[in-house]
CSV table of C-alpha atoms in Angstrom, one decimal:
chain,number,residue,atom,x,y,z
A,1127,UNK,CA,70.6,46.6,187.7
A,1128,UNK,CA,73.5,48.7,186.0
A,1129,UNK,CA,77.0,48.2,187.2
A,1130,UNK,CA,79.8,50.6,187.5
A,1131,UNK,CA,81.4,49.1,184.3
A,1132,UNK,CA,78.3,49.7,182.5
A,1133,UNK,CA,77.9,53.5,183.7
A,1134,UNK,CA,81.6,54.3,183.0
A,1135,UNK,CA,81.1,52.7,179.4
A,1136,UNK,CA,77.8,54.8,178.9
A,1137,UNK,CA,79.7,58.1,180.0
A,1138,UNK,CA,82.3,57.3,177.5
A,1139,UNK,CA,80.2,56.9,174.5
A,1140,UNK,CA,78.2,60.1,175.6
A,1141,UNK,CA,81.6,62.0,175.5
A,1142,UNK,CA,82.5,60.9,172.3
A,1143,UNK,CA,79.3,61.6,170.9
A,1144,UNK,CA,79.4,65.1,171.9
A,1145,UNK,CA,82.9,65.6,171.1
A,1146,UNK,CA,82.0,64.2,167.4
A,1147,UNK,CA,79.1,66.5,167.1
A,1148,UNK,CA,81.3,69.5,168.5
A,1149,UNK,CA,84.0,68.7,165.8
A,1150,UNK,CA,80.9,68.1,163.0
A,1151,UNK,CA,79.6,71.6,164.2
A,1152,UNK,CA,82.6,73.5,164.2
A,1153,UNK,CA,83.7,72.0,160.8
A,1154,UNK,CA,80.5,73.1,159.4
A,1155,UNK,CA,80.4,76.5,160.8
A,1156,UNK,CA,84.0,76.8,159.3
A,1157,UNK,CA,82.8,75.7,155.9
A,1158,UNK,CA,79.7,78.1,156.0
A,1159,UNK,CA,81.9,80.9,156.8
A,1160,UNK,CA,84.0,79.7,153.8
A,1161,UNK,CA,80.8,79.8,151.8
A,1162,UNK,CA,80.0,83.3,152.9
A,1163,UNK,CA,83.7,84.8,152.2
A,1164,UNK,CA,83.2,83.6,148.8
A,1165,UNK,CA,79.9,84.3,148.2
A,1166,UNK,CA,81.1,88.1,149.3
A,1167,UNK,CA,84.0,87.9,147.2
A,1168,UNK,CA,82.6,86.8,144.1
A,1169,UNK,CA,79.9,89.8,144.3
A,1170,UNK,CA,82.7,92.1,145.1
A,1171,UNK,CA,84.2,90.9,141.9
A,1172,UNK,CA,81.0,90.9,139.9
A,1173,UNK,CA,80.3,94.4,141.2
A,1174,UNK,CA,84.0,95.8,140.3
A,1175,UNK,CA,83.9,94.0,136.7
A,1176,UNK,CA,80.6,96.0,136.0
A,1177,UNK,CA,81.8,99.3,137.2
A,1178,UNK,CA,85.1,98.8,135.1
A,1179,UNK,CA,83.0,97.9,132.3
A,1180,UNK,CA,80.7,100.9,132.4
A,1181,UNK,CA,84.0,103.1,132.8
A,1182,UNK,CA,85.8,101.5,129.7
A,1183,UNK,CA,82.3,102.1,127.8
A,1184,UNK,CA,82.1,105.7,129.2
A,1185,UNK,CA,85.7,106.5,127.8
A,1186,UNK,CA,85.0,104.9,124.6
A,1187,UNK,CA,82.0,106.9,124.0
A,1188,UNK,CA,83.5,110.2,125.1
A,1189,UNK,CA,86.4,109.4,122.6
A,1190,UNK,CA,83.9,108.8,119.9
A,1191,UNK,CA,81.6,111.8,120.3
A,1192,UNK,CA,84.4,114.2,120.6
A,1193,UNK,CA,85.0,115.0,124.1
A,1194,UNK,CA,87.6,117.8,125.0
A,1195,UNK,CA,90.6,115.7,124.7
A,1196,UNK,CA,92.7,117.8,127.4
A,1197,UNK,CA,89.4,116.9,129.7
A,1198,UNK,CA,89.3,113.2,129.5
A,1199,UNK,CA,92.0,112.1,132.1
A,1200,UNK,CA,90.5,113.9,134.7
A,1201,UNK,CA,87.1,113.1,134.0
A,1202,UNK,CA,87.8,109.6,133.5
A,1203,UNK,CA,89.6,109.5,137.1
A,1204,UNK,CA,86.7,111.2,138.7
A,1205,UNK,CA,84.3,108.6,137.3
A,1206,UNK,CA,86.5,105.9,138.5
A,1207,UNK,CA,86.4,107.2,141.7
A,1208,UNK,CA,82.5,107.7,142.1
A,1209,UNK,CA,82.2,104.0,140.5
A,1210,UNK,CA,84.5,102.5,143.3
A,1211,UNK,CA,87.2,101.7,140.7
A,1212,UNK,CA,91.0,102.3,141.4
A,1213,UNK,CA,92.4,103.2,138.0
A,1214,UNK,CA,94.8,105.4,136.2
A,1215,UNK,CA,94.3,107.0,133.1
A,1216,UNK,CA,96.4,108.0,129.8
A,1217,UNK,CA,95.5,109.7,126.7
A,1218,UNK,CA,96.8,109.4,123.7
A,1219,UNK,CA,95.6,110.8,120.2
A,1220,UNK,CA,92.8,108.4,119.0
A,1221,UNK,CA,93.3,106.1,122.0
A,1222,UNK,CA,93.0,105.7,125.9
A,1223,UNK,CA,94.8,103.7,128.1
A,1224,UNK,CA,93.3,102.4,131.3
A,1225,UNK,CA,95.2,100.5,134.3
A,1226,UNK,CA,92.8,99.0,136.9
A,1227,UNK,CA,93.8,97.8,140.5
A,1228,UNK,CA,91.9,95.3,141.9
A,1229,UNK,CA,90.8,95.8,145.6
A,1230,UNK,CA,90.8,92.1,146.4
A,1231,UNK,CA,93.9,91.2,144.8
A,1232,UNK,CA,97.0,93.6,145.8
A,1233,UNK,CA,99.3,94.0,143.3
A,1234,UNK,CA,97.2,92.5,140.0
A,1235,UNK,CA,96.7,95.3,137.4
A,1236,UNK,CA,94.7,94.9,134.1
A,1237,UNK,CA,95.5,97.2,131.3
A,1238,UNK,CA,92.8,98.0,128.8
A,1239,UNK,CA,93.1,100.3,125.6
A,1240,UNK,CA,90.5,101.7,123.7
A,1241,UNK,CA,91.0,102.9,120.5
A,1242,UNK,CA,88.7,105.2,118.2
A,1243,UNK,CA,88.9,107.0,115.3
A,1244,UNK,CA,87.2,109.9,117.0
A,1245,UNK,CA,84.7,112.4,115.3
A,1246,UNK,CA,82.0,114.7,116.2
A,1247,UNK,CA,78.6,114.0,117.5
A,1248,UNK,CA,77.2,116.8,119.7
A,1249,UNK,CA,73.7,115.0,119.6
A,1250,UNK,CA,74.8,112.5,121.6
A,1251,UNK,CA,77.9,114.0,123.6
A,1252,UNK,CA,75.7,116.2,125.6
A,1253,UNK,CA,73.3,113.9,127.0
A,1254,UNK,CA,76.5,111.4,127.6
A,1255,UNK,CA,78.1,114.9,129.4
A,1256,UNK,CA,75.0,114.8,131.6
A,1257,UNK,CA,75.2,111.3,132.6
A,1258,UNK,CA,79.1,111.4,133.6
A,1259,UNK,CA,78.0,114.3,136.1
A,1260,UNK,CA,75.2,112.6,138.1
A,1261,UNK,CA,77.7,109.6,138.2
A,1262,UNK,CA,80.2,112.0,139.9
A,1263,UNK,CA,77.5,113.7,142.0
A,1264,UNK,CA,76.3,110.2,143.1
A,1265,UNK,CA,73.0,110.9,141.9
A,1266,UNK,CA,73.2,108.1,139.6
A,1267,UNK,CA,73.6,104.1,140.0
A,1268,UNK,CA,75.9,102.3,137.9
A,1269,UNK,CA,72.9,100.1,136.3
A,1270,UNK,CA,71.0,103.3,135.8
A,1271,UNK,CA,73.9,104.8,134.1
A,1272,UNK,CA,74.9,101.5,132.0
A,1273,UNK,CA,71.0,101.7,130.8
A,1274,UNK,CA,71.3,105.3,130.0
A,1275,UNK,CA,74.5,105.1,127.8
A,1276,UNK,CA,73.0,102.3,125.9
A,1277,UNK,CA,69.9,104.6,125.2
A,1278,UNK,CA,72.2,107.4,124.0
A,1279,UNK,CA,74.3,104.8,121.7
A,1280,UNK,CA,71.2,103.7,119.9
A,1281,UNK,CA,70.4,107.0,119.2
A,1282,UNK,CA,70.5,107.9,115.4
A,1283,UNK,CA,72.8,110.9,114.6
A,1284,UNK,CA,71.2,114.2,113.9
A,1285,UNK,CA,72.4,114.7,110.7
A,1286,UNK,CA,73.5,112.1,108.4
A,1287,UNK,CA,76.6,112.1,105.9
A,1288,UNK,CA,74.7,113.5,103.2
A,1289,UNK,CA,73.5,116.6,104.9
A,1290,UNK,CA,77.5,116.7,106.0
A,1291,UNK,CA,78.5,117.0,102.6
A,1292,UNK,CA,76.2,119.4,101.6
A,1293,UNK,CA,77.1,121.8,103.9
A,1294,UNK,CA,80.6,122.0,102.5
A,1295,UNK,CA,79.6,124.3,99.4
A,1296,UNK,CA,77.9,126.5,102.1
A,1297,UNK,CA,80.9,126.7,104.3
A,1298,UNK,CA,83.3,127.2,101.5
A,1299,UNK,CA,81.2,130.1,99.8
A,1300,UNK,CA,81.0,131.9,103.0
A,1301,UNK,CA,84.4,131.4,104.1
A,1302,UNK,CA,85.9,133.1,100.6
A,1303,UNK,CA,83.9,136.3,101.6
A,1304,UNK,CA,84.7,136.2,105.2
A,1305,UNK,CA,88.4,135.0,105.4
A,1306,UNK,CA,89.7,135.4,101.9
A,1307,UNK,CA,88.5,138.7,100.5
A,1308,UNK,CA,86.6,137.2,97.7
A,1309,UNK,CA,84.2,138.7,95.6
A,1310,UNK,CA,80.4,137.0,95.1
A,1311,UNK,CA,81.8,135.3,92.0
A,1312,UNK,CA,85.1,133.8,94.0
A,1313,UNK,CA,82.3,132.7,96.7
A,1314,UNK,CA,80.4,131.1,93.8
A,1315,UNK,CA,82.9,129.4,92.4
A,1316,UNK,CA,84.2,128.1,95.8
A,1317,UNK,CA,80.7,126.7,96.6
A,1318,UNK,CA,80.9,124.8,93.3
A,1319,UNK,CA,84.3,123.5,93.7
A,1320,UNK,CA,83.6,122.6,97.5
A,1321,UNK,CA,81.5,119.5,95.9
A,1322,UNK,CA,84.7,117.8,95.3
A,1323,UNK,CA,85.7,117.2,98.6
A,1324,UNK,CA,81.9,116.8,99.6
A,1325,UNK,CA,81.8,113.9,96.9
A,1326,UNK,CA,85.1,112.3,98.0
A,1327,UNK,CA,83.7,112.2,101.5
A,1328,UNK,CA,80.9,110.2,100.5
A,1329,UNK,CA,82.9,108.1,98.1
A,1330,UNK,CA,85.7,107.7,101.5
A,1331,UNK,CA,82.9,106.4,103.3
A,1332,UNK,CA,82.0,103.5,101.5
A,1333,UNK,CA,85.7,102.6,100.7
A,1334,UNK,CA,87.4,103.5,103.8
A,1335,UNK,CA,90.9,102.9,102.0
A,1336,UNK,CA,90.3,106.5,100.3
A,1337,UNK,CA,90.8,108.3,103.6
A,1338,UNK,CA,94.7,107.4,103.5
A,1339,UNK,CA,94.7,109.7,100.6
A,1340,UNK,CA,91.4,112.0,100.9
A,1341,UNK,CA,93.2,115.4,101.4
A,1342,UNK,CA,96.1,114.9,98.8
A,1343,UNK,CA,93.2,113.8,96.1
A,1344,UNK,CA,90.9,116.7,96.6
A,1345,UNK,CA,93.5,119.4,96.7
A,1346,UNK,CA,94.5,117.8,93.4
A,1347,UNK,CA,91.4,118.1,91.8
A,1348,UNK,CA,90.9,121.6,93.1
A,1349,UNK,CA,93.9,123.2,92.3
A,1350,UNK,CA,93.7,122.0,88.4
A,1351,UNK,CA,90.1,123.6,88.3
A,1352,UNK,CA,91.0,126.5,90.1
A,1353,UNK,CA,94.4,127.0,87.5
A,1354,UNK,CA,92.0,126.7,85.0
A,1355,UNK,CA,89.9,129.5,86.4
A,1356,UNK,CA,92.5,131.8,87.3
A,1357,UNK,CA,91.8,134.1,84.6
A,1358,UNK,CA,88.1,135.1,86.1
A,1359,UNK,CA,88.4,134.3,89.6
A,1360,UNK,CA,91.2,134.9,92.2
A,1361,UNK,CA,93.3,131.9,92.2
A,1362,UNK,CA,94.3,131.9,96.2
A,1363,UNK,CA,90.8,132.5,97.3
A,1364,UNK,CA,89.4,129.5,95.6
A,1365,UNK,CA,92.4,127.3,96.4
A,1366,UNK,CA,91.9,128.0,100.1
A,1367,UNK,CA,88.3,128.4,100.5
A,1368,UNK,CA,87.5,125.2,98.4
A,1369,UNK,CA,89.4,123.2,101.0
A,1370,UNK,CA,88.4,124.9,104.0
A,1371,UNK,CA,86.7,122.2,105.5
A,1372,UNK,CA,89.9,120.0,105.3
A,1373,UNK,CA,91.9,122.5,107.1
A,1374,UNK,CA,93.3,121.3,110.5
A,1375,UNK,CA,92.8,124.4,112.5
A,1376,UNK,CA,91.1,122.7,115.1
A,1377,UNK,CA,93.6,120.1,115.5
A,1378,UNK,CA,96.6,122.5,115.7
A,1379,UNK,CA,94.8,124.6,118.5
A,1380,UNK,CA,93.8,121.3,120.3
A,1381,UNK,CA,97.5,120.1,120.3
A,1382,UNK,CA,98.6,123.9,121.7
A,1383,UNK,CA,96.2,123.4,124.5
A,1384,UNK,CA,97.4,119.9,125.3
A,1385,UNK,CA,101.2,120.9,125.6
A,1386,UNK,CA,100.0,124.2,127.5
A,1387,UNK,CA,97.9,121.5,129.9
A,1388,UNK,CA,100.7,119.6,130.3
A,1389,UNK,CA,99.6,116.8,128.2
A,1390,UNK,CA,102.9,117.0,126.2
A,1391,UNK,CA,102.8,113.8,124.4
A,1392,UNK,CA,99.6,114.0,122.9
A,1393,UNK,CA,100.0,117.4,122.0
A,1394,UNK,CA,103.6,116.8,120.2
A,1395,UNK,CA,102.0,113.8,118.3
A,1396,UNK,CA,99.2,115.9,117.1
A,1397,UNK,CA,101.1,118.9,116.1
A,1398,UNK,CA,103.4,116.4,114.4
A,1399,UNK,CA,100.5,115.1,112.5
A,1400,UNK,CA,99.3,118.7,111.7
A,1401,UNK,CA,102.8,119.5,109.8
A,1402,UNK,CA,102.6,116.7,107.9
A,1403,UNK,CA,99.1,117.0,107.0
A,1404,UNK,CA,99.5,120.3,106.0
A,1405,UNK,CA,102.6,119.4,104.0
A,1406,UNK,CA,100.5,116.8,102.4
A,1407,UNK,CA,97.8,119.4,101.3
A,1408,UNK,CA,100.2,121.6,100.0
A,1409,UNK,CA,101.8,119.0,98.0
A,1410,UNK,CA,98.3,117.9,96.6
A,1411,UNK,CA,97.6,121.7,95.6
A,1412,UNK,CA,101.1,122.4,93.6
A,1413,UNK,CA,102.5,119.4,91.9
A,1414,UNK,CA,99.1,118.9,89.6
A,1415,UNK,CA,99.4,123.0,88.8
A,1416,UNK,CA,103.3,122.0,87.9
A,1417,UNK,CA,101.9,119.5,85.6
A,1418,UNK,CA,99.3,121.7,84.1
A,1419,UNK,CA,101.7,124.3,83.5
A,1420,UNK,CA,104.2,121.8,82.0
A,1421,UNK,CA,101.5,120.7,79.7
A,1422,UNK,CA,100.1,124.5,78.4
A,1423,UNK,CA,103.9,125.1,77.9
A,1424,UNK,CA,104.1,127.5,81.5
A,1425,UNK,CA,107.2,126.0,82.3
A,1426,UNK,CA,107.3,124.1,85.8
A,1427,UNK,CA,106.1,126.9,87.6
A,1428,UNK,CA,104.0,126.1,91.0
A,1429,UNK,CA,101.5,128.8,90.3
A,1430,UNK,CA,99.3,129.5,87.0
A,1431,UNK,CA,100.4,132.8,85.0
A,1432,UNK,CA,98.8,135.7,86.4
A,1433,UNK,CA,97.2,134.1,89.3
A,1434,UNK,CA,96.9,136.9,91.4
A,1435,UNK,CA,95.4,139.1,88.5
A,1436,UNK,CA,91.7,138.6,89.7
A,1437,UNK,CA,92.1,139.0,93.4
A,1438,UNK,CA,91.4,142.4,95.0
A,1439,UNK,CA,93.8,144.1,96.9
A,1440,UNK,CA,95.2,142.4,100.5
A,1441,UNK,CA,93.2,143.2,103.5
A,1442,UNK,CA,90.3,144.8,101.9
A,1443,UNK,CA,86.8,143.5,101.8
A,1444,UNK,CA,85.3,142.6,98.2
A,1445,UNK,CA,81.6,142.7,99.3
A,1446,UNK,CA,79.3,144.7,100.8
A,1447,UNK,CA,79.6,144.8,104.9
A,1448,UNK,CA,76.0,143.6,105.2
A,1449,UNK,CA,77.0,140.5,103.1
A,1450,UNK,CA,79.9,140.0,105.4
A,1451,UNK,CA,77.6,140.0,108.3
A,1452,UNK,CA,75.0,137.6,106.9
A,1453,UNK,CA,78.1,135.1,106.0
A,1454,UNK,CA,78.7,134.7,109.5
A,1455,UNK,CA,75.7,132.9,110.6
A,1456,UNK,CA,75.4,131.1,107.7
A,1457,UNK,CA,79.2,129.8,108.0
A,1458,UNK,CA,78.7,128.5,111.7
A,1459,UNK,CA,75.2,126.6,110.4
A,1460,UNK,CA,77.0,124.9,108.0
A,1461,UNK,CA,79.7,123.9,111.3
A,1462,UNK,CA,76.6,122.9,113.2
A,1463,UNK,CA,75.7,120.4,110.7
A,1464,UNK,CA,79.1,119.1,110.5
A,1465,UNK,CA,79.4,119.0,114.4
A,1466,UNK,CA,76.0,116.8,114.2
A,1467,UNK,CA,74.8,119.4,116.6
A,1468,UNK,CA,70.7,119.2,117.4
A,1469,UNK,CA,68.6,122.3,116.6
A,1470,UNK,CA,67.8,123.0,120.1
A,1471,UNK,CA,71.9,123.9,120.4
A,1472,UNK,CA,72.4,126.2,117.3
A,1473,UNK,CA,70.9,129.3,119.1
A,1474,UNK,CA,73.9,129.2,121.6
A,1475,UNK,CA,76.6,128.1,119.3
A,1476,UNK,CA,75.9,130.6,116.3
A,1477,UNK,CA,75.3,133.4,119.3
A,1478,UNK,CA,78.7,132.6,120.7
A,1479,UNK,CA,80.3,132.1,117.5
A,1480,UNK,CA,78.6,135.6,116.4
A,1481,UNK,CA,80.2,137.4,119.2
A,1482,UNK,CA,83.7,135.8,118.8
A,1483,UNK,CA,83.9,136.8,115.0
A,1484,UNK,CA,82.4,140.3,116.0
A,1485,UNK,CA,85.2,140.9,118.5
A,1486,UNK,CA,87.9,139.8,116.2
A,1487,UNK,CA,86.4,141.7,113.4
A,1488,UNK,CA,86.3,144.9,115.5
A,1489,UNK,CA,89.7,144.8,116.8
A,1490,UNK,CA,91.2,144.4,113.5
A,1491,UNK,CA,89.2,147.5,111.9
A,1492,UNK,CA,89.1,149.9,114.7
A,1493,UNK,CA,92.3,149.0,116.6
A,1494,UNK,CA,94.2,147.7,113.3
A,1495,UNK,CA,95.6,144.9,115.9
A,1496,UNK,CA,97.8,142.2,114.6
A,1497,UNK,CA,96.4,138.7,113.9
A,1498,UNK,CA,97.3,137.2,117.6
A,1499,UNK,CA,95.8,140.2,119.1
A,1500,UNK,CA,92.3,139.9,117.3
A,1501,UNK,CA,92.4,135.8,118.0
A,1502,UNK,CA,93.2,136.6,121.8
A,1503,UNK,CA,90.4,138.8,122.4
A,1504,UNK,CA,88.2,137.1,120.4
A,1505,UNK,CA,88.5,133.5,121.9
A,1506,UNK,CA,88.5,135.5,125.4
A,1507,UNK,CA,84.8,136.8,124.5
A,1508,UNK,CA,83.9,133.1,123.3
A,1509,UNK,CA,85.0,131.6,126.6
A,1510,UNK,CA,83.6,134.3,128.8
A,1511,UNK,CA,80.0,134.1,127.1
A,1512,UNK,CA,80.1,129.9,126.5
A,1513,UNK,CA,81.2,129.3,130.0
A,1514,UNK,CA,79.1,131.9,131.6
A,1515,UNK,CA,76.0,130.3,129.8
A,1516,UNK,CA,77.2,126.9,131.1
A,1517,UNK,CA,77.7,128.1,134.7
A,1518,UNK,CA,74.0,129.6,134.3
A,1519,UNK,CA,72.2,126.4,132.7
A,1520,UNK,CA,74.6,123.6,134.2
A,1521,UNK,CA,74.7,122.6,130.8
A,1522,UNK,CA,77.5,121.5,128.5
A,1523,UNK,CA,79.2,124.6,126.3
A,1524,UNK,CA,82.1,122.8,124.9
A,1525,UNK,CA,80.0,122.9,121.6
A,1526,UNK,CA,79.7,126.6,121.7
A,1527,UNK,CA,83.0,127.0,121.9
A,1528,UNK,CA,83.9,124.8,119.4
A,1529,UNK,CA,81.4,126.8,116.8
A,1530,UNK,CA,83.3,129.7,117.9
A,1531,UNK,CA,86.6,128.7,117.9
A,1532,UNK,CA,86.1,127.5,114.3
A,1533,UNK,CA,85.6,130.6,112.8
A,1534,UNK,CA,89.3,131.7,114.8
A,1535,UNK,CA,91.4,128.5,114.1
A,1536,UNK,CA,94.6,129.6,111.9
A,1537,UNK,CA,94.4,126.3,109.6
A,1538,UNK,CA,94.6,128.4,106.2
A,1539,UNK,CA,97.7,130.2,108.0
A,1540,UNK,CA,99.6,126.9,108.3
A,1541,UNK,CA,98.4,125.9,104.9
A,1542,UNK,CA,99.6,129.5,103.6
A,1543,UNK,CA,103.0,129.0,105.2
A,1544,UNK,CA,103.7,125.3,103.6
A,1545,UNK,CA,102.3,126.9,100.2
A,1546,UNK,CA,104.9,129.8,100.7
A,1547,UNK,CA,107.4,127.4,101.4
A,1548,UNK,CA,106.6,125.4,98.2
A,1549,UNK,CA,106.6,129.0,96.3
A,1550,UNK,CA,110.2,129.8,97.4
A,1551,UNK,CA,108.6,133.2,99.4
A,1552,UNK,CA,110.5,132.2,102.8
A,1553,UNK,CA,109.9,135.4,104.5
A,1554,UNK,CA,106.1,135.1,103.9
A,1555,UNK,CA,106.5,131.3,104.9
A,1556,UNK,CA,108.3,132.5,108.1
A,1557,UNK,CA,105.2,135.1,108.7
A,1558,UNK,CA,102.5,132.5,108.1
A,1559,UNK,CA,103.9,129.8,110.2
A,1560,UNK,CA,104.8,132.1,113.3
A,1561,UNK,CA,101.2,133.3,113.1
A,1562,UNK,CA,99.6,130.0,113.0
A,1563,UNK,CA,101.4,129.1,116.4
A,1564,UNK,CA,100.8,132.8,117.9
A,1565,UNK,CA,97.1,132.6,117.0
A,1566,UNK,CA,96.9,129.3,118.2
A,1567,UNK,CA,98.7,130.3,121.9
A,1568,UNK,CA,96.5,133.1,122.0
A,1569,UNK,CA,93.2,131.2,121.2
A,1570,UNK,CA,94.3,128.6,123.7
A,1571,UNK,CA,95.5,130.8,126.5
A,1572,UNK,CA,92.3,133.1,126.3
A,1573,UNK,CA,90.0,129.7,126.6
A,1574,UNK,CA,92.0,128.3,129.5
A,1575,UNK,CA,91.9,132.0,131.3
A,1576,UNK,CA,88.2,132.3,130.9
A,1577,UNK,CA,87.6,129.3,132.6
A,1578,UNK,CA,89.6,130.1,135.8
A,1579,UNK,CA,87.8,133.4,135.8
A,1580,UNK,CA,84.0,131.4,135.5
A,1581,UNK,CA,84.8,128.3,137.6
A,1582,UNK,CA,87.9,129.6,140.0
A,1583,UNK,CA,91.3,127.9,140.2
A,1584,UNK,CA,90.0,124.4,140.9
A,1585,UNK,CA,87.9,124.2,137.3
A,1586,UNK,CA,85.1,122.3,139.3
A,1587,UNK,CA,81.4,122.5,138.0
A,1588,UNK,CA,79.5,121.5,141.3
A,1589,UNK,CA,81.6,119.0,142.1
A,1590,UNK,CA,82.5,117.8,138.5
A,1591,UNK,CA,85.7,118.4,137.0
A,1592,UNK,CA,85.2,121.0,134.2
A,1593,UNK,CA,84.4,119.1,131.1
A,1594,UNK,CA,84.0,122.2,128.4
A,1595,UNK,CA,87.6,123.1,127.2
C-alpha cells in the first residue's frame, strides 16, 4: 500500500527526470544548431575561397594572354560580381592588385598581387574571353568555368618561338617598302638584317638575363652592318625597318589610351617606360656607328659619310604600287604569327588591317593630309569594321583591332625623334616626337569613339562590359 510520502517522492523523482531530459534536449538542440551553423559557415567560406581562386586565375590568364589593359579592371569587377565575390581591382603594368572583402568576417580584407610579364596569345585569349562572357551572363557555373580555364591553359600555342622568329625578316622586308620608302634591294637587306633580332630572341628565351639588354645589343649589331652597307642601300631605311619588330608603337598607344580612359598611373608608367626604351634603342643605333667612324678615320660622327646617298627622295614610293599593295597582307601575316593567332582568325585580322591601311593611304595620297589625320581616319575605319564584326558575331574583335593598329602605331616616329636628338637636329626631333604623340592621340580617340558608335555610351556587350579596345 502506497503512503502519501511515497507518492510525493515518486512525483518529485519524475519531475526531476523530466527536467533533466528537457535540459538535455535543449542542450542537444543548441549543439545541433551550432553544428549546422558551423557547417554552413564552412561551406560559405569554401565557396568564397573557390570563387576567389577562380577570379585570381582568370585575371592571371587575361594578363598573360594580352587582354586590353584599360579593360581589365571593369571586366574583373564584373567577374567578381557574377561569382559573388566582393573585390576591388587595381591595374598596373605587368601586375594586378585585388582586394577581397570576406562576407562572413566584416572588416577583414585580403590583398593579392598577380604579376605577369605579359605577352600575346590570341589562340588562348579568344576562348578565355568566351568563358568570361558566359560567367558574367550567368550561363556558366564556377566549377565548369574552372574546368574550361584549365583546358585553355593546357593548350599548346598556335605558333612556336621558332615560327615567331621566322616572321621577323618578313615584317622587316615589307615594312621597308610600306613605311620607309625602300627599294627592293633595301627590303632584301632589311630582311637579312632582321635575322639579328630574331636570333637574339631565341637566345634570350634560353638565357633570360639577355632580355635586359636585348634591344640595345640588337640595335648595336644592326647599326654596324647598316653602316657598312650604306653606300649601296639607304642607311635610314635599313636602320628603322630591320628593328621594326622591336619598336614600342603599340606600347605608347596603349599608354595614351590608358591616360585618356583615366587609368593615369598605369598610362604614365607605360609612357615613361616607352621614352627610356626608345632612348636605349637610339643609343644602341648611334654608339657603334661613332666607334666605327672613328676606326675608319671619319671622326666621331654619329652617321656614316654619305649615309643618305642611296636613299630616294623623301615621301616618295620607290617601288611599283602593286608591290606596295602585296606587302600589306604579308606584313599582317607576320604579326598574326607574332600574336599567336590561329588560322581561323587570320581572315578577319587581315581584312580589318588592310581596310585601315587603305584608308590611311588614300587620305595621304588624295587629300595630302598630315599624319595625325591619316592615323585618325585609319583607326576610325579599323574600329568601325572590327566592332561591327564583334556586334554581329558576338566574338572577340580585339585581335582584329590589334592587327590593324600595329600598322598605324608610330613607334618609328618616336625612334626617329630620338635619333634626331642624337644627331642634334632639334627641329626634326621636335616634329617627330610631337607627331608620335599626335598620332597616338588620334588612334586612341578614334577607337574609343567607334566603341560609343557601335555599343552605345554604356559600352556593354549583351550585359558584359566591353572587352575589345
